[in-house]
Coordinates of C-alpha atoms in Angstrom, one line a residue:
M1 CA -8.8 6.6 -43.9
S2 CA -11.1 7.5 -41.0
R3 CA -10.2 6.5 -37.6
D4 CA -13.2 4.1 -37.1
Y5 CA -13.9 2.4 -33.8
I6 CA -11.4 -0.4 -33.0
K7 CA -13.4 -3.3 -31.4
S8 CA -10.4 -5.0 -29.8
L9 CA -10.0 -2.0 -27.5
D10 CA -13.0 -3.2 -25.6
G11 CA -11.1 -6.5 -24.9
V12 CA -8.1 -4.5 -23.6
R13 CA -10.4 -2.7 -21.4
A14 CA -11.9 -6.0 -20.3
L15 CA -8.4 -7.2 -19.4
A16 CA -7.5 -4.1 -17.5
V17 CA -10.5 -4.0 -15.4
T18 CA -10.5 -7.7 -14.6
S19 CA -6.9 -7.4 -13.6
V20 CA -7.8 -4.6 -11.2
I21 CA -10.7 -6.5 -9.6
L22 CA -8.8 -9.7 -9.2
F23 CA -5.9 -8.0 -7.5
H24 CA -8.3 -6.2 -5.1
F25 CA -10.0 -9.3 -4.3
D26 CA -6.8 -11.1 -3.5
Q27 CA -3.3 -9.9 -4.3
N28 CA -2.1 -13.5 -4.5
L29 CA -4.4 -14.0 -7.5
L30 CA -2.6 -11.4 -9.8
P31 CA 0.2 -9.7 -7.8
G32 CA 0.6 -7.0 -10.6
G33 CA -3.1 -6.6 -11.4
Y34 CA -3.0 -3.1 -10.2
L35 CA -1.2 -2.4 -13.6
G36 CA -4.5 -2.6 -15.3
V37 CA -4.9 1.1 -14.3
D38 CA -1.7 2.0 -16.4
I39 CA -3.3 0.1 -19.4
F40 CA -6.5 2.4 -18.9
F41 CA -4.2 5.6 -18.9
V42 CA -2.4 4.4 -22.3
L43 CA -5.9 3.9 -23.9
S44 CA -7.2 7.3 -22.5
G45 CA -4.2 9.1 -24.0
Y46 CA -4.7 7.2 -27.4
L47 CA -8.5 8.0 -27.7
M48 CA -8.1 11.5 -26.6
A49 CA -5.5 12.3 -29.3
Q50 CA -7.9 10.4 -31.9
I51 CA -10.6 12.8 -31.1
V52 CA -8.4 15.9 -31.5
L53 CA -7.0 14.7 -34.7
S54 CA -10.5 13.8 -36.2
R55 CA -12.1 16.9 -35.3
S56 CA -14.3 18.8 -37.7
D57 CA -13.8 22.2 -39.1
V58 CA -15.6 24.0 -36.4
S59 CA -13.4 26.2 -34.3
A60 CA -10.8 25.0 -31.8
L61 CA -12.6 26.3 -28.9
D62 CA -15.9 24.8 -30.0
S63 CA -14.2 21.4 -30.4
L64 CA -12.8 21.5 -27.1
L65 CA -16.0 22.5 -25.3
A66 CA -17.9 19.7 -27.3
T67 CA -15.2 17.3 -26.3
L68 CA -15.1 18.2 -22.5
A69 CA -19.0 18.0 -22.7
R70 CA -18.8 14.5 -24.0
R71 CA -16.3 13.4 -21.2
F72 CA -18.8 15.1 -18.7
S73 CA -21.6 13.0 -19.9
R74 CA -19.7 9.8 -20.2
L75 CA -17.9 9.9 -16.8
L76 CA -19.8 12.1 -14.3
P77 CA -23.1 10.3 -14.0
G78 CA -21.8 6.9 -13.0
L79 CA -19.1 8.7 -10.7
I80 CA -21.9 10.8 -8.9
L81 CA -24.2 8.0 -8.5
C82 CA -21.5 5.7 -7.1
V83 CA -19.9 8.3 -4.8
F84 CA -23.2 9.4 -3.3
T85 CA -24.6 5.9 -3.0
T86 CA -21.1 4.6 -1.3
A87 CA -21.3 7.8 1.0
V88 CA -24.7 6.8 2.4
A89 CA -23.5 3.2 3.0
T90 CA -20.2 4.4 4.5
A91 CA -22.0 6.8 6.7
A92 CA -24.1 4.0 8.1
L93 CA -21.6 1.1 8.2
I94 CA -18.1 2.5 8.8
P95 CA -17.2 4.3 12.1
S96 CA -15.3 7.6 11.8
A97 CA -16.6 8.0 8.3
K98 CA -15.8 11.6 7.9
D99 CA -12.3 11.2 6.6
A100 CA -13.4 8.6 3.8
L101 CA -16.2 11.1 2.9
K102 CA -13.8 13.7 2.3
T103 CA -12.0 11.5 -0.2
G104 CA -15.4 11.1 -1.9
K105 CA -16.0 14.7 -2.1
N106 CA -12.6 15.3 -3.5
A107 CA -13.4 12.6 -6.1
L108 CA -16.2 14.7 -7.4
F109 CA -13.8 17.6 -8.0
G110 CA -11.2 15.3 -9.6
A111 CA -8.9 15.7 -6.8
S112 CA -9.0 12.7 -4.6
N113 CA -5.3 11.6 -5.5
I114 CA -4.3 15.0 -4.1
R115 CA -6.3 14.1 -1.0
L116 CA -4.9 10.7 -0.7
L117 CA -1.3 12.0 -1.1
A118 CA -1.8 14.8 1.4
K119 CA -2.9 12.1 3.7
A120 CA 0.2 10.3 3.1
R121 CA -1.8 7.2 2.2
D122 CA 0.2 4.2 0.7
Y123 CA -1.9 2.8 -2.0
F124 CA -0.9 -0.8 -0.8
G125 CA -1.6 0.2 2.8
S126 CA -4.3 -0.6 5.2
D127 CA -5.5 3.1 5.4
S128 CA -6.1 3.0 1.6
A129 CA -7.5 -0.4 1.9
L130 CA -10.3 0.5 4.3
D131 CA -11.3 3.9 2.3
P132 CA -14.3 3.0 -0.2
F133 CA -13.1 5.9 -2.3
T134 CA -9.4 5.0 -2.8
H135 CA -9.8 3.8 -6.3
T136 CA -11.0 7.2 -7.4
W137 CA -7.4 8.5 -7.5
S138 CA -6.9 7.2 -11.1
L139 CA -10.0 8.9 -12.2
S140 CA -8.9 12.3 -10.8
V141 CA -5.6 11.8 -12.6
E142 CA -7.4 11.1 -15.6
W143 CA -9.4 14.4 -15.3
Q144 CA -6.2 16.3 -14.6
F145 CA -4.8 14.9 -17.8
Y146 CA -7.9 16.0 -19.7
L147 CA -7.8 19.6 -18.6
V148 CA -4.2 20.1 -19.5
F149 CA -3.9 18.0 -22.8
L150 CA -7.3 18.7 -24.4
P151 CA -7.0 22.6 -24.3
C152 CA -3.2 22.3 -25.3
S153 CA -4.2 20.0 -28.1
F154 CA -7.0 21.7 -29.7
L155 CA -5.6 25.3 -29.2
V156 CA -2.0 24.7 -29.8
F157 CA -0.9 21.2 -30.9
S158 CA -3.8 20.2 -33.3
S159 CA -1.6 18.8 -36.2
R160 CA -0.3 15.3 -36.0
L161 CA 3.4 16.4 -36.0
S162 CA 3.1 19.0 -33.4
M163 CA 1.0 16.8 -31.2
G164 CA 3.4 13.8 -31.7
L165 CA 6.4 16.0 -30.9
A166 CA 4.8 17.6 -27.7
A167 CA 3.7 14.1 -26.6
L168 CA 7.2 12.9 -27.1
F169 CA 8.9 15.8 -25.4
A170 CA 6.5 16.1 -22.4
G171 CA 6.3 12.2 -22.0
S172 CA 10.0 11.9 -21.9
I173 CA 10.3 14.6 -19.0
S174 CA 7.5 12.9 -17.2
L175 CA 9.0 9.3 -17.7
I176 CA 12.4 10.6 -16.4
A177 CA 10.7 12.2 -13.3
F178 CA 8.9 8.7 -12.8
V179 CA 12.1 6.8 -12.8
L180 CA 13.9 9.3 -10.7
F181 CA 11.4 9.7 -8.0
A182 CA 9.8 6.2 -7.8
G183 CA 12.2 5.2 -5.1
S184 CA 12.6 8.3 -3.0
A185 CA 9.0 9.6 -3.2
P186 CA 6.8 6.6 -4.1
D187 CA 3.6 8.0 -3.0
A188 CA 3.9 11.2 -4.9
T189 CA 5.1 9.2 -8.0
F190 CA 2.0 6.9 -7.7
Y191 CA -0.5 9.8 -7.1
L192 CA 0.6 12.9 -9.0
P193 CA -0.3 13.5 -12.5
F194 CA 3.1 14.8 -13.7
T195 CA 4.6 11.5 -13.1
R196 CA 1.7 9.7 -14.8
F197 CA 1.7 11.9 -17.9
W198 CA 3.9 9.6 -19.8
E199 CA 1.7 6.9 -19.8
F200 CA -1.0 9.0 -21.5
A201 CA 1.5 10.5 -23.8
A202 CA 2.6 7.0 -25.0
G203 CA -1.1 6.4 -26.2
A204 CA -1.1 9.9 -27.8
L205 CA 2.1 9.3 -29.5
V206 CA 0.7 6.2 -31.1
A207 CA -2.4 8.0 -32.3
C208 CA -0.2 10.5 -34.3
V209 CA 1.2 7.7 -36.5
P210 CA -0.3 8.1 -39.9
L211 CA -2.8 5.3 -40.7
Y212 CA -1.3 4.5 -44.2
I213 CA 1.9 3.3 -42.5
K214 CA 1.5 -0.5 -42.5
L215 CA 3.7 -3.1 -40.9
P216 CA 4.5 -6.5 -42.3
R217 CA 2.2 -9.3 -41.1
P218 CA 4.9 -11.2 -39.2
I219 CA 5.7 -7.9 -37.2
V220 CA 2.0 -7.3 -36.4
E221 CA 1.6 -11.0 -35.3
T222 CA 4.6 -10.8 -33.1
A223 CA 3.7 -7.4 -31.6
H224 CA 0.2 -8.8 -30.7
F225 CA 1.9 -11.9 -29.0
F226 CA 4.4 -9.7 -27.3
F227 CA 1.5 -7.6 -25.9
L228 CA -0.2 -10.6 -24.4
F229 CA 3.0 -12.2 -23.1
S230 CA 4.6 -9.0 -21.5
I231 CA 1.3 -8.2 -19.9
A232 CA 0.8 -11.7 -18.4
V233 CA 4.5 -11.6 -17.1
A234 CA 4.0 -8.1 -15.6
L235 CA 0.7 -9.0 -13.9
A236 CA 2.3 -12.0 -12.4
I237 CA 5.1 -9.9 -10.7
P238 CA 4.7 -9.3 -7.0
V239 CA 3.6 -5.9 -5.8
H240 CA 6.4 -3.3 -5.2
S241 CA 8.6 -4.9 -7.8
G242 CA 9.8 -1.6 -9.2
Y243 CA 8.9 0.7 -12.0
L244 CA 10.1 -1.7 -14.7
N245 CA 6.8 -3.5 -14.8
V246 CA 4.9 -0.3 -15.1
I247 CA 7.1 0.7 -18.2
A248 CA 6.8 -2.9 -19.7
V249 CA 2.9 -2.6 -19.5
V250 CA 2.8 0.7 -20.9
G251 CA 5.3 0.1 -23.7
S252 CA 3.6 -3.1 -24.8
S253 CA 0.2 -1.5 -24.7
A254 CA 1.3 1.3 -26.9
L255 CA 2.9 -1.2 -29.2
F256 CA -0.4 -3.2 -29.4
L257 CA -2.4 0.0 -30.2
L258 CA -0.1 0.7 -33.0
V259 CA -1.2 -2.5 -34.8
A260 CA -4.6 -3.0 -32.9
R261 CA -6.5 -2.6 -36.3
E262 CA -5.0 -5.8 -37.7
R263 CA -6.7 -8.9 -37.4
T264 CA -4.8 -11.7 -35.7
L265 CA -5.6 -14.6 -33.2
T266 CA -5.0 -12.0 -30.2
T267 CA -7.6 -9.4 -31.6
T268 CA -10.1 -12.3 -32.3
M269 CA -9.8 -13.3 -28.7
L270 CA -10.2 -9.7 -27.7
T271 CA -13.3 -9.3 -29.7
I272 CA -15.3 -12.2 -28.3
P273 CA -18.8 -10.8 -27.4
I274 CA -18.8 -11.5 -23.7
V275 CA -15.2 -10.0 -23.5
R276 CA -16.4 -7.0 -25.6
W277 CA -19.4 -6.6 -23.1
I278 CA -17.1 -6.4 -20.1
G279 CA -15.0 -3.9 -21.9
D280 CA -18.0 -1.8 -22.5
L281 CA -19.0 -2.3 -18.8
S282 CA -15.4 -1.7 -17.5
Y283 CA -16.0 2.1 -16.3
S284 CA -18.9 1.0 -14.3
L285 CA -17.2 -2.1 -13.1
Y286 CA -14.3 -0.1 -11.9
L287 CA -16.3 2.4 -10.1
W288 CA -18.5 -0.2 -8.2
H289 CA -16.0 -3.1 -7.3
W290 CA -14.0 -1.2 -4.8
P291 CA -16.7 0.1 -2.6
V292 CA -18.5 -3.4 -2.6
I293 CA -15.1 -5.0 -1.5
V294 CA -14.4 -2.4 1.3
L295 CA -17.9 -2.6 2.8
A296 CA -17.7 -6.3 2.8
V297 CA -14.5 -6.0 4.7
W298 CA -15.9 -3.6 7.2
L299 CA -18.9 -5.9 7.7
D300 CA -16.4 -8.8 8.1
I301 CA -18.3 -10.8 5.4
F302 CA -15.2 -10.8 3.0
S303 CA -13.8 -14.2 2.4
P304 CA -13.4 -16.6 -0.4
A305 CA -16.7 -18.2 0.4
T306 CA -18.2 -14.9 -0.4
W307 CA -16.3 -13.9 -3.4
L308 CA -18.8 -15.1 -5.8
P309 CA -22.0 -13.3 -4.4
L310 CA -19.9 -10.2 -4.1
I311 CA -18.8 -10.5 -7.7
A312 CA -22.6 -10.9 -8.5
C313 CA -23.2 -7.8 -6.5
I314 CA -20.6 -5.9 -8.3
F315 CA -22.1 -6.8 -11.7
A316 CA -25.4 -5.9 -10.7
L317 CA -24.7 -2.5 -9.5
S318 CA -22.6 -2.0 -12.7
V319 CA -25.2 -3.0 -14.9
G320 CA -27.8 -1.1 -13.2
S321 CA -25.6 1.9 -13.2
Y322 CA -24.6 1.7 -16.8
Y323 CA -28.1 0.8 -18.4
G324 CA -30.3 2.5 -16.0
F325 CA -28.5 5.8 -15.3
E326 CA -25.3 6.4 -17.2
K327 CA -26.6 5.5 -20.7
P328 CA -29.8 7.4 -20.7
I329 CA -28.1 10.6 -19.1
R330 CA -25.6 10.3 -22.0
A331 CA -28.4 9.9 -24.6
F332 CA -30.2 12.9 -22.9
A333 CA -27.0 15.1 -23.1
R334 CA -26.4 14.1 -26.7
G335 CA -28.9 16.6 -28.1
K336 CA -28.0 19.5 -25.8
S337 CA -25.4 22.2 -26.3
P338 CA -21.9 21.6 -24.7
T339 CA -22.4 24.9 -22.7
F340 CA -25.7 23.4 -21.2
V341 CA -23.8 20.0 -20.5
L342 CA -21.0 21.6 -18.8
T343 CA -23.1 24.0 -16.8
T344 CA -25.4 21.3 -15.5
G345 CA -22.7 18.9 -15.0
S346 CA -20.7 21.5 -12.8
G347 CA -24.0 22.2 -10.9
T348 CA -24.7 18.7 -10.3
I349 CA -21.2 18.1 -8.8
L350 CA -21.8 21.2 -6.5
A351 CA -25.2 19.9 -5.3
A352 CA -23.7 16.3 -4.7
V353 CA -20.8 18.0 -2.6
V354 CA -23.3 19.7 -0.6
L355 CA -25.3 16.6 0.0
L356 CA -22.3 14.7 1.1
T357 CA -21.4 17.4 3.4
V358 CA -24.7 17.1 5.4
V359 CA -24.5 13.4 5.3
P360 CA -24.6 13.1 9.5
S361 CA -22.1 10.5 9.8
K362 CA -21.9 10.7 13.6
Q363 CA -25.6 10.1 14.1
F364 CA -26.2 7.9 11.2
Y365 CA -23.5 5.3 12.1
V366 CA -25.7 2.2 13.1
R367 CA -23.0 0.8 15.4
H368 CA -21.9 3.6 17.9
H369 CA -18.4 3.1 19.0
K370 CA -15.8 5.7 19.9
P371 CA -12.3 4.3 19.0
T372 CA -9.8 4.2 21.9
T373 CA -6.8 6.5 21.1
L374 CA -3.5 4.4 20.4
G375 CA 0.0 5.1 19.6
P376 CA 3.1 3.1 19.6
V377 CA 5.1 3.0 22.7
H378 CA 8.5 4.0 21.1
D379 CA 6.8 7.5 20.3
E380 CA 7.7 8.2 23.9
L381 CA 11.3 6.9 23.6
D382 CA 13.9 9.6 23.2
C383 CA 16.4 6.9 22.0
H384 CA 14.3 5.3 19.2
L385 CA 15.4 6.4 16.0
P386 CA 17.4 9.2 17.6
V387 CA 18.5 12.1 15.6
G388 CA 21.8 13.7 16.3
P389 CA 25.6 13.7 15.5
S390 CA 26.5 11.1 18.1
P391 CA 23.4 8.7 19.1
L392 CA 25.8 5.9 20.2
E393 CA 27.3 8.4 22.9
A394 CA 24.0 10.0 23.6
C395 CA 22.0 6.8 24.2
L396 CA 24.5 4.0 25.3
T397 CA 27.2 5.9 27.3
R398 CA 27.4 4.7 31.0
T399 CA 25.9 7.1 33.5
N400 CA 27.5 5.8 36.6
L401 CA 30.6 3.7 37.0
K402 CA 29.4 2.0 40.4
Q403 CA 25.9 1.4 39.2
K404 CA 25.1 -1.8 37.3
H405 CA 23.5 -1.1 33.9
V406 CA 21.2 -2.7 31.6
F407 CA 21.6 -1.8 27.8
V408 CA 18.7 -2.7 25.3
V409 CA 19.4 -2.7 21.7
G410 CA 17.6 -4.0 18.6
D411 CA 14.6 -2.7 16.5
S412 CA 11.3 -1.3 17.4
H413 CA 10.3 -4.5 19.2
A414 CA 13.1 -4.0 21.4
G415 CA 11.8 -0.8 22.1
N416 CA 8.5 -2.4 23.1
L417 CA 10.4 -3.8 26.1
V418 CA 12.0 -0.5 27.3
P419 CA 9.0 0.9 29.6
S420 CA 8.6 -2.5 31.4
I421 CA 12.4 -2.9 31.8
D422 CA 12.8 0.5 33.0
Q423 CA 10.2 0.1 35.8
T424 CA 12.0 -3.1 36.8
V425 CA 15.5 -1.9 36.9
Q426 CA 14.4 1.3 38.9
K427 CA 13.0 -0.9 41.5
H428 CA 16.2 -2.7 41.9
G429 CA 18.5 0.4 41.7
L430 CA 19.8 -0.4 38.3
A431 CA 20.6 2.2 35.4
L432 CA 18.9 1.5 31.9
R433 CA 20.5 2.8 28.6
Y434 CA 19.0 1.9 25.2
L435 CA 19.1 2.5 21.5
T436 CA 16.4 1.0 19.2
D437 CA 16.5 1.4 15.4
R438 CA 16.7 -0.5 12.2
A439 CA 20.2 -0.4 11.5
L440 CA 21.4 -3.1 14.0
S441 CA 18.9 -5.7 12.9
F442 CA 19.3 -4.9 9.2
D443 CA 23.1 -5.4 9.4
M444 CA 22.7 -8.6 11.6
L445 CA 20.4 -9.9 8.8
G446 CA 23.1 -9.1 6.2
W447 CA 21.0 -6.4 4.4
G448 CA 23.7 -3.8 5.0
N449 CA 21.6 -0.6 5.2
C450 CA 18.4 0.7 6.2
G451 CA 16.7 1.1 2.8
G452 CA 16.2 4.9 3.3
T453 CA 15.1 4.9 6.9
V454 CA 16.9 6.7 9.6
C455 CA 19.8 4.7 10.7
V456 CA 22.3 5.0 13.5
D457 CA 25.1 3.1 11.9
D458 CA 25.1 0.4 9.3
E459 CA 27.4 -2.2 11.3
S460 CA 26.6 -4.3 14.3
R461 CA 30.4 -4.5 14.8
G462 CA 30.4 -0.8 15.8
R463 CA 27.5 -1.1 18.2
L464 CA 29.1 -4.1 19.8
E465 CA 32.4 -2.4 20.2
F466 CA 30.7 0.5 21.9
L467 CA 29.0 -1.7 24.3
L468 CA 32.1 -3.5 25.2
R469 CA 33.6 -0.2 26.1
E470 CA 30.8 1.0 28.1
A471 CA 29.4 -2.1 29.8
Q472 CA 31.3 -3.6 32.9
P473 CA 31.4 -7.2 34.2
G474 CA 28.0 -8.1 35.6
D475 CA 26.0 -5.8 33.2
I476 CA 23.5 -7.1 31.0
V477 CA 22.9 -6.5 27.2
I478 CA 19.3 -7.2 26.0
F479 CA 18.6 -7.9 22.5
S480 CA 15.2 -8.2 20.7
L481 CA 14.1 -8.5 17.0
A482 CA 10.6 -8.4 15.3
R483 CA 9.9 -11.8 13.5
D484 CA 8.6 -10.1 10.4
K485 CA 12.0 -9.6 9.2
L486 CA 12.4 -13.3 8.6
L487 CA 8.9 -13.7 7.0
Q488 CA 8.4 -14.1 3.5
V489 CA 6.8 -10.7 3.0
P490 CA 8.3 -8.5 5.9
F491 CA 7.3 -4.8 6.7
N492 CA 9.0 -3.3 3.8
G493 CA 6.7 -5.3 1.3
S494 CA 9.3 -7.0 -0.6
S495 CA 8.8 -10.8 -1.2
R496 CA 11.8 -13.2 -0.8
S497 CA 12.5 -16.7 -1.5
A498 CA 12.9 -19.4 1.0
S499 CA 16.7 -19.8 0.1
V500 CA 17.3 -16.0 0.7
R501 CA 15.5 -16.1 4.1
Y502 CA 17.5 -19.2 5.0
N503 CA 20.6 -17.2 4.4
E504 CA 19.4 -14.2 6.3
Q505 CA 18.6 -16.6 9.2
A506 CA 21.9 -18.0 9.1
Y507 CA 23.8 -14.4 9.0
L508 CA 21.7 -13.4 12.0
S509 CA 22.5 -16.6 13.9
R510 CA 26.3 -16.0 13.2
S511 CA 26.0 -12.4 14.2
L512 CA 24.2 -13.2 17.5
E513 CA 26.7 -16.0 18.3
N514 CA 29.6 -13.5 17.8
W515 CA 28.0 -11.0 20.0
T516 CA 27.5 -13.6 22.8
R517 CA 31.1 -15.0 22.8
Q518 CA 32.6 -11.4 23.0
L519 CA 30.1 -10.2 25.6
K520 CA 30.7 -13.4 27.6
D521 CA 34.3 -13.3 27.5
A522 CA 33.9 -9.7 29.0
G523 CA 31.8 -10.9 31.8
I524 CA 28.7 -9.2 30.3
H525 CA 25.4 -11.2 30.3
F526 CA 23.8 -11.3 26.8
L527 CA 20.0 -11.8 27.1
I528 CA 17.8 -12.5 24.0
V529 CA 14.2 -11.9 24.4
D530 CA 12.1 -13.7 21.7
D531 CA 9.2 -11.8 19.9
I532 CA 5.8 -11.2 21.4
P533 CA 2.6 -12.7 19.8
K534 CA 1.6 -12.3 16.2
L535 CA -1.4 -10.3 15.4
C536 CA -4.1 -10.1 12.7
S537 CA -3.4 -8.3 9.6
E538 CA -2.9 -4.5 9.5
K539 CA -6.4 -4.2 7.8
D540 CA -8.2 -6.4 10.4
F541 CA -6.5 -4.5 13.3
A542 CA -7.7 -1.2 11.9
I543 CA -11.3 -2.5 11.5
S544 CA -11.1 -4.0 15.1
H545 CA -10.0 -0.8 16.6
A546 CA -12.5 1.2 14.6
T547 CA -15.5 -1.1 15.7
G548 CA -14.2 -2.2 19.1
A549 CA -14.7 -5.8 18.1
F550 CA -11.4 -7.6 18.5
D551 CA -12.7 -11.1 17.9
R552 CA -11.5 -10.9 14.2
C553 CA -7.8 -10.1 15.6
T554 CA -7.6 -13.2 17.7
V555 CA -4.6 -15.5 16.7
S556 CA -4.2 -18.9 18.0
L557 CA -1.3 -19.7 20.4
T558 CA -0.1 -22.6 17.9
E559 CA -0.2 -20.2 14.8
S560 CA 1.7 -17.6 16.5
I561 CA 4.4 -19.7 17.7
E562 CA 4.7 -21.4 14.2
D563 CA 4.9 -18.1 12.7
R564 CA 8.1 -16.9 14.4
Q565 CA 9.7 -20.4 14.2
A566 CA 12.5 -19.0 11.9
L567 CA 13.3 -16.1 14.3
T568 CA 13.4 -18.5 17.3
A569 CA 15.7 -21.1 15.5
A570 CA 18.2 -18.2 14.7
F571 CA 18.7 -17.8 18.4
E572 CA 19.6 -21.4 18.9
G573 CA 23.4 -20.8 18.2
A574 CA 23.8 -18.0 20.6
I575 CA 22.0 -19.9 23.3
K576 CA 24.3 -22.8 22.9
A577 CA 27.2 -20.4 23.1
G578 CA 25.9 -18.8 26.6
A579 CA 23.3 -16.4 25.6
L580 CA 20.4 -16.1 28.2
Y581 CA 17.0 -16.6 26.6
L582 CA 13.5 -15.2 27.6
D583 CA 10.3 -15.9 25.9
P584 CA 7.4 -13.4 26.8
H585 CA 5.1 -14.7 24.3
N586 CA 2.7 -16.8 26.5
E587 CA 2.2 -13.8 28.8
F588 CA -0.4 -12.6 26.3
C589 CA -1.9 -16.0 25.7
D590 CA -4.0 -18.5 27.2
S591 CA -3.9 -22.3 26.5
E592 CA -5.4 -21.6 23.0
Y593 CA -5.5 -18.0 22.0
C594 CA -3.3 -14.8 22.2
A595 CA -5.3 -11.6 23.2
V596 CA -5.3 -8.1 22.0
L597 CA -6.8 -6.7 25.1
G598 CA -5.2 -6.8 28.6
A599 CA -6.9 -8.1 31.8
N600 CA -8.2 -4.5 32.5
G601 CA -9.7 -4.2 28.9
Q602 CA -7.0 -2.0 27.7
I603 CA -5.8 -2.4 24.1
L604 CA -2.4 -3.7 24.4
Y605 CA -1.2 -2.9 20.8
S606 CA -1.1 0.2 18.8
D607 CA -0.8 -1.5 15.4
S608 CA -0.4 -5.0 13.9
S609 CA 3.4 -5.2 13.9
P610 CA 2.8 -5.2 16.9
H611 CA 3.9 -2.4 19.0
F612 CA 2.7 -2.0 22.5
N613 CA 0.2 0.8 23.1
K614 CA 1.8 3.9 24.6
Y615 CA -1.2 4.2 26.7
A616 CA -0.6 0.8 28.3
P617 CA 3.1 0.6 27.9
T618 CA 4.2 -1.8 30.6
P619 CA 2.5 -5.3 30.3
L620 CA 5.8 -7.0 30.9
I621 CA 6.9 -5.8 34.4
D622 CA 6.0 -8.8 36.4
F623 CA 7.6 -10.9 33.6
F624 CA 10.9 -8.9 33.8
E625 CA 10.7 -8.6 37.6
H626 CA 10.8 -12.6 37.8
E627 CA 13.4 -13.1 35.2
F628 CA 15.8 -10.5 36.6
L629 CA 15.7 -12.3 40.0
N630 CA 17.1 -15.4 38.4
I631 CA 20.1 -13.5 36.9
P632 CA 23.0 -14.2 39.5
G633 CA 24.6 -11.0 40.9
L634 CA 22.4 -8.6 38.7
T635 CA 19.9 -7.1 41.1
N636 CA 20.9 -5.3 44.6
Q637 CA 18.2 -6.9 46.5

């Protein structure tokens, strides 16, 4: 039986590309929508293996060249058109476009995944979200798969059995590597072809199953239902939920391919004409949707109110590209020799790269602005995430028995306060010692460890005991913590339920009450400093910094106060127990809004966390000067 075209696969493509587009429009619409790319990988492995197994009697080398030529004529025209058009728009609309253009050039060579990995770009982070070529990473992985799989298959593993065994062996090794490194090296696991090969191998393995093997009807219907059910569940799981959802999507997709030729209610739905049309257009839709979204974000026109026009724009570009450019070129190449197609395609890539190189982004950008240099203030702090055998001794040991000391502990937001406190204590003849890292706050929340980050110790008890030994009556211990650790989606990307966050809040409250009582009993002031104002999203901050327009980063006073309510509430028990409470929040706000720029026009923050900008590191000197004078017996003046 010939391996004729399977119409339901167009529906699977439509499902995959729709999932990715919805995810990119708003992650809350389909939290696992990025897994649509994994479905594409399984399909590619299946179809490439089919091509190899159904080759004619011509030589293996001729078959290899013919297949590569078909891949060139199918994928390159749309990619070149999209990359070049996007590059021109990027140079015109995005400041500092050179970095993004380099990603585009690497995409033409099938290496944008390597470029993104080398730049340490988290696919879910703001840097990737603002690069109009980020989505080409998957196309690069696919090309790298072709360049390894096709030569090996045509020249070495051309039989169904040998190919199946090779796919099983190589895919198993790749899957093991994926599972082992998903936690410790997530970026490399995400971008590199080696840890993605198992997904292609799953599709290739299914293609090696002989067609005469038939499964009973109940099993076919169950497999089809399981495919839709498992895909629906996986796509609904929040981002960063681990590798199990990837395995579930790949496994269920491979299972569906095994019985995709059988007609059931599932395949009927997947072969509805409009669904098949979207599937046929899926490659073009994937190419064009991301540049449209990113450019709309940069132009500040991306919002739910503009989604329909943007979707219409994506379809218009995709239809124009597919019917007006991609299909005509594919038809032209169909009558040409593989050598001609491969040579012409390679030459076109080189020409496109040359053109991209001469796109004058500096002169072409229509809104001239040179972004101010930024950096977090804790970059200048020796005792923020200190490295050494005895960080407690190195950072918190008392320096003078006769001099009053101020000790600052907490996370990076406590580090925000250090330069301003340092200026204040020097003025009053006090000494400052500090140690800021994640370990203390993690333990106070009941998390117990730093999740792979640099830690000083894993117990707040150890930190407290050390301070009780070093501090003397009349000294002060200052503690501060970022609000994001009590939000639904904190800095590490994990989403937690309201009950879990409530328990963490209670754990923090008990920890701080314990600190307050023990320090108070020792005659030491314990001062809790609440968090500074909330900022806009990481993406909006990056755009504001790049364009110099910080209006989009303004947050209302009311919103910022409400946003940190859980953190402030966690301090109440300690305050009742005798801790002193300071709130610098309104130092950065007027009666309605909280600013990003200082009175002198300097940018106060280096990022959206926010961390103070190290080039304007002391915005709270006056605040602490005033508050320290109100602490009896602390200052020497």
